[in-house]
Short mmCIF file of N, CA and C in Angstrom, two decimals:
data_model
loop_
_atom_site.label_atom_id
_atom_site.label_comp_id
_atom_site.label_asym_id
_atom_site.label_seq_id
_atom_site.Cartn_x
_atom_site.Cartn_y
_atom_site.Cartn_z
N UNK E 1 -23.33 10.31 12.70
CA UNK E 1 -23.93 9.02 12.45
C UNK E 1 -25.42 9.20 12.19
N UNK E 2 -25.76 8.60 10.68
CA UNK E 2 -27.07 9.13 10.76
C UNK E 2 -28.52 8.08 11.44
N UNK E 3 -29.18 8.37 12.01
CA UNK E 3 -29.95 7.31 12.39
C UNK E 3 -29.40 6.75 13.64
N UNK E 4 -29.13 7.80 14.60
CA UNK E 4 -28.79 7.23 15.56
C UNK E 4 -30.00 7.01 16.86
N UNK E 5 -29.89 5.59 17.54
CA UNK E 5 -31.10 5.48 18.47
C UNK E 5 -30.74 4.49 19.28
N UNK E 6 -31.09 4.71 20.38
CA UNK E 6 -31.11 3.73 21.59
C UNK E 6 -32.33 3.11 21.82
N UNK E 7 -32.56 1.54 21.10
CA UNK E 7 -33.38 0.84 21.74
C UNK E 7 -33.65 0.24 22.91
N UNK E 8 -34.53 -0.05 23.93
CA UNK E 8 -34.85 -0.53 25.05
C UNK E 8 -35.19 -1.70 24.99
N UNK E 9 -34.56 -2.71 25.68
CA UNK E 9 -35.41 -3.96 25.29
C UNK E 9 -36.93 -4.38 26.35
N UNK E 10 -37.44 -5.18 25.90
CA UNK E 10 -38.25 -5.63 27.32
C UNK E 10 -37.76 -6.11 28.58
N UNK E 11 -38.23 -5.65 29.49
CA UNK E 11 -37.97 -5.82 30.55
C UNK E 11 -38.27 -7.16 30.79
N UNK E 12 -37.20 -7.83 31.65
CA UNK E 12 -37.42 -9.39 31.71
C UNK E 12 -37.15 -9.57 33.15
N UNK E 13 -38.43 -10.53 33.50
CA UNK E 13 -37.72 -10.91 35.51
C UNK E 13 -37.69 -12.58 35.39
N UNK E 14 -37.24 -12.78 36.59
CA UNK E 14 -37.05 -14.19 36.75
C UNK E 14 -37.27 -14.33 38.17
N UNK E 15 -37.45 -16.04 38.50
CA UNK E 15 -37.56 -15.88 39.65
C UNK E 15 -36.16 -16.76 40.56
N UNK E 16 -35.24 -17.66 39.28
CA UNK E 16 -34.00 -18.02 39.89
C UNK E 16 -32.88 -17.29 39.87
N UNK E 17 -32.61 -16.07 39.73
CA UNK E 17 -31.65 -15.07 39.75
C UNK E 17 -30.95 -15.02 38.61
N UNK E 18 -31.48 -15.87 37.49
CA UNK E 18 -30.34 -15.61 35.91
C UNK E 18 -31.53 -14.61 35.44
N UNK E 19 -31.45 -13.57 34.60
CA UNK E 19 -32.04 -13.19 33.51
C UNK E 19 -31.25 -12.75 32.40
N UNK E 20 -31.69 -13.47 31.23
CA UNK E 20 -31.55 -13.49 29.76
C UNK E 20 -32.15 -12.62 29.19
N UNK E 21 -31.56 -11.19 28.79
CA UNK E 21 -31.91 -9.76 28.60
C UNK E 21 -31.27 -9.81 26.57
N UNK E 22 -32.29 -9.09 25.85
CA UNK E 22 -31.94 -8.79 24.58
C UNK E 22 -32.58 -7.64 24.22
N UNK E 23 -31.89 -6.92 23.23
CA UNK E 23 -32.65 -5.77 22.49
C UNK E 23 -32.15 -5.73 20.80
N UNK E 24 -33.16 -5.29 20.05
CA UNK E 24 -33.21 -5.68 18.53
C UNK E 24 -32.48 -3.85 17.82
N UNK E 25 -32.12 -3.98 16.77
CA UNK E 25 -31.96 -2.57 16.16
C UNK E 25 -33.58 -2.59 15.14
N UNK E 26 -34.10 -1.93 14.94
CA UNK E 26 -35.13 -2.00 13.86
C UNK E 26 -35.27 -1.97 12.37
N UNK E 27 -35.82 -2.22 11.74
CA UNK E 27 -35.53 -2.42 10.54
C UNK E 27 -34.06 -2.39 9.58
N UNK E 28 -33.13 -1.84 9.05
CA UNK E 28 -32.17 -1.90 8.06
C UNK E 28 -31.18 -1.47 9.30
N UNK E 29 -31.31 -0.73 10.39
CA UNK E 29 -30.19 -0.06 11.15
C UNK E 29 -28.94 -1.48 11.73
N UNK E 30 -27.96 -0.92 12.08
CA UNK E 30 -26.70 -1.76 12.54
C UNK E 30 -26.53 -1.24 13.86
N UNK E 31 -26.11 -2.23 14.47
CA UNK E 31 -25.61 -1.96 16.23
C UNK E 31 -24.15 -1.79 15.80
N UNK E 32 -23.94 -0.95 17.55
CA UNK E 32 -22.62 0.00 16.94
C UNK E 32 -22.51 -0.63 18.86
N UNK E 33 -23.27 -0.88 19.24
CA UNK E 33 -23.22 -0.79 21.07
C UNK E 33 -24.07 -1.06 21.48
N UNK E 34 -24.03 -1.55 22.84
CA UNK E 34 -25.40 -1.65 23.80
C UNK E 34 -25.00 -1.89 25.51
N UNK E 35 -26.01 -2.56 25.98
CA UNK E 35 -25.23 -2.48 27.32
C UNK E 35 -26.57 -2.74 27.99
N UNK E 36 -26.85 -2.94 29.52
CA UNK E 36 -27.72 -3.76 30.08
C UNK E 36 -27.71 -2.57 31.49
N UNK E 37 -29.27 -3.54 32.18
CA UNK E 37 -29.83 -2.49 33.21
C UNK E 37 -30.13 -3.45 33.92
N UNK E 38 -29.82 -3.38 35.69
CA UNK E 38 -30.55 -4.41 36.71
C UNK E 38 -31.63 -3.38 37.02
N UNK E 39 -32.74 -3.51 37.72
CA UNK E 39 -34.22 -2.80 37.51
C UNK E 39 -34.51 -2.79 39.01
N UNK E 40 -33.73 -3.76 39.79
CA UNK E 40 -33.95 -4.05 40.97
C UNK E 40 -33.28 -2.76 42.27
N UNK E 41 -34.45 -1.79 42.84
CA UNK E 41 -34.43 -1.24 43.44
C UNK E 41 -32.93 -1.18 44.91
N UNK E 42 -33.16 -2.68 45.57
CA UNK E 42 -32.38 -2.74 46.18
C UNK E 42 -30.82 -2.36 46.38
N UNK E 43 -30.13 -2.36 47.23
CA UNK E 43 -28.89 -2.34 46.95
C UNK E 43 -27.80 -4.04 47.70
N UNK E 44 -28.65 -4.90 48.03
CA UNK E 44 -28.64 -5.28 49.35
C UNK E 44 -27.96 -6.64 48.39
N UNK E 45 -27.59 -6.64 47.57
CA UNK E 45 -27.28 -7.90 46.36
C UNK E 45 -26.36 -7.22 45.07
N UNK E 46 -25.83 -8.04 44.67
CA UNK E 46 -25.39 -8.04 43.65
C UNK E 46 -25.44 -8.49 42.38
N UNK E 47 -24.79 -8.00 41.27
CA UNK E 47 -25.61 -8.62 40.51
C UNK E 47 -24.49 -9.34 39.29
N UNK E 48 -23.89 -10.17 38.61
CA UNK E 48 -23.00 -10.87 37.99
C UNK E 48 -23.04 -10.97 36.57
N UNK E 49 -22.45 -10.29 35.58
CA UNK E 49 -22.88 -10.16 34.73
C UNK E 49 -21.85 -11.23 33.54
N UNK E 50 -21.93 -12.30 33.07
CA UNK E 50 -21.43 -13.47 32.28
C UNK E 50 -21.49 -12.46 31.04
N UNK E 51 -22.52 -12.05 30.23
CA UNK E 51 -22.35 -11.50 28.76
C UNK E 51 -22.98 -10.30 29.09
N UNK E 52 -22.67 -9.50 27.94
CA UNK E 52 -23.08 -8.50 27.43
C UNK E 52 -22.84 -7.78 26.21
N UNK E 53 -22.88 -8.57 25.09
CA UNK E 53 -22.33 -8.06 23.71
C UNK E 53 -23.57 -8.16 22.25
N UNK E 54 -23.01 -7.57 21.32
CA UNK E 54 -23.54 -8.30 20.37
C UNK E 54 -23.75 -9.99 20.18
N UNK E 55 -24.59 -10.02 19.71
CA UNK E 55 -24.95 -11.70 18.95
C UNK E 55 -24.88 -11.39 17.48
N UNK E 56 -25.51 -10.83 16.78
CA UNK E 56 -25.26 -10.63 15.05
C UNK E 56 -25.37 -9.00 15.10
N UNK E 57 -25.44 -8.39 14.06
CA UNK E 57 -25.20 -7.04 12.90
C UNK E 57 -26.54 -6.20 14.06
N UNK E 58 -27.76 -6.55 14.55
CA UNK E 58 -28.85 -5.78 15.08
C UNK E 58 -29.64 -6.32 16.06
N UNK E 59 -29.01 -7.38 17.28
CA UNK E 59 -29.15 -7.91 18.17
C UNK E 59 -28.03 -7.71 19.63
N UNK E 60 -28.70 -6.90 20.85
CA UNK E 60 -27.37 -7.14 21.42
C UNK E 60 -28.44 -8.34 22.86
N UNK E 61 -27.56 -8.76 23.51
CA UNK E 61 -28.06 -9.93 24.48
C UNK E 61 -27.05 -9.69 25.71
N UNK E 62 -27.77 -10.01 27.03
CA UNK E 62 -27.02 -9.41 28.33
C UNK E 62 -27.67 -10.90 29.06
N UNK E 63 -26.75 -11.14 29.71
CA UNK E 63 -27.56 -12.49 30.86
C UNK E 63 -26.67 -11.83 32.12
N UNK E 64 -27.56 -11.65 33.35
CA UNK E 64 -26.63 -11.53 34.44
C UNK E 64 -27.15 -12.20 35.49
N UNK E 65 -27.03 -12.55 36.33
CA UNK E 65 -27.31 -13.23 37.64
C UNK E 65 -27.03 -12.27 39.44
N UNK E 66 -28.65 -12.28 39.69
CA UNK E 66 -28.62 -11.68 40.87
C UNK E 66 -27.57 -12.80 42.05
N UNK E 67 -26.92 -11.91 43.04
CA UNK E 67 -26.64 -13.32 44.26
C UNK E 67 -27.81 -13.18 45.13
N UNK E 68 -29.06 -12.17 45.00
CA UNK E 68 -29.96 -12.57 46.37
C UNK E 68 -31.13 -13.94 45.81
N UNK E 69 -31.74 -14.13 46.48
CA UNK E 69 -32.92 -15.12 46.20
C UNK E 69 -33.63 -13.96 45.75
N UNK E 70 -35.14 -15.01 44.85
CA UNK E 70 -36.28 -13.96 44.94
C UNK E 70 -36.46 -13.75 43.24
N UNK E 71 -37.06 -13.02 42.79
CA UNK E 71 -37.91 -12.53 41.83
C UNK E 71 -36.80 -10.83 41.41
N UNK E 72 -36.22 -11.26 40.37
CA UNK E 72 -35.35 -10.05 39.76
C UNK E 72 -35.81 -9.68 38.42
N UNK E 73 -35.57 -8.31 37.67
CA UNK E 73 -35.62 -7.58 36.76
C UNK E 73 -34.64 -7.30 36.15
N UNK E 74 -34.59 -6.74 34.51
CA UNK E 74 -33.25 -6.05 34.13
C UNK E 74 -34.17 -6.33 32.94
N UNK E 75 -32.79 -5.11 32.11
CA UNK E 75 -33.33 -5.19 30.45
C UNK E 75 -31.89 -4.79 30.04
N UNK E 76 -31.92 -4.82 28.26
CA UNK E 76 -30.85 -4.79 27.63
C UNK E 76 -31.12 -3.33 26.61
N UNK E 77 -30.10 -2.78 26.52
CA UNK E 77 -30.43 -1.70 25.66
C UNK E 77 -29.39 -2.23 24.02
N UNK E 78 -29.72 -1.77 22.62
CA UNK E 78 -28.88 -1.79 21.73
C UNK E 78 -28.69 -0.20 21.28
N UNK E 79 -28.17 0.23 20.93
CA UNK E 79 -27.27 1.49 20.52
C UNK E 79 -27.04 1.36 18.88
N UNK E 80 -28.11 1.77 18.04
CA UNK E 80 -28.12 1.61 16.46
C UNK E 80 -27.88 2.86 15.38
N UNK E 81 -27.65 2.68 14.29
CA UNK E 81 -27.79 3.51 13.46
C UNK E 81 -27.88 2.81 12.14
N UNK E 82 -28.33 4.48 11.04
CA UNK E 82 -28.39 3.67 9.74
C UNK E 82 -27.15 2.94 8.89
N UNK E 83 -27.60 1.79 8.46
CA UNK E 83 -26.43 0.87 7.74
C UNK E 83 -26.05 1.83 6.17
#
């Protein structure tokens, strides 16, 4: 596969336990995959994950929901190559 790369998305926190996680492919490349990261050190919670897929051709989007209270992290990765 030529042009193969794993983008990182930004890291996103919240402070009601949903975070709405995305990552882009860059210029002309196509998502083939992706997949998501909780950032949160603890182990003491869990974490619920509703989506994690593509949205179009070079967008993937992750929303998951911590069960503790408090101020959480996570990011989304996409998995691209050239179209």
């Amino acid at each position: 596969m030529s042009g193969y790369e794993v983008v990182e998305g930004p890291i996103v926190e919240t402070q009601d336990g949903t975070v709405t996680a995305s990552a882009h492919c860059t210029g002309t490349k196509k998502i083939i995959g992706g997949g998501h990261e909780a950032l949160d050190g603890s182990s003491d919670h869990l974490w619920e994950v509703s989506v994690s897929r593509p949205v179009d051709q070079n967008h993937w989007v992750a929303i998951m929901r911590s069960t503790a209270p408090g101020a959480h992290r996570a990011r989304a990765y996409a998995i691209c190559v050239n179209a």
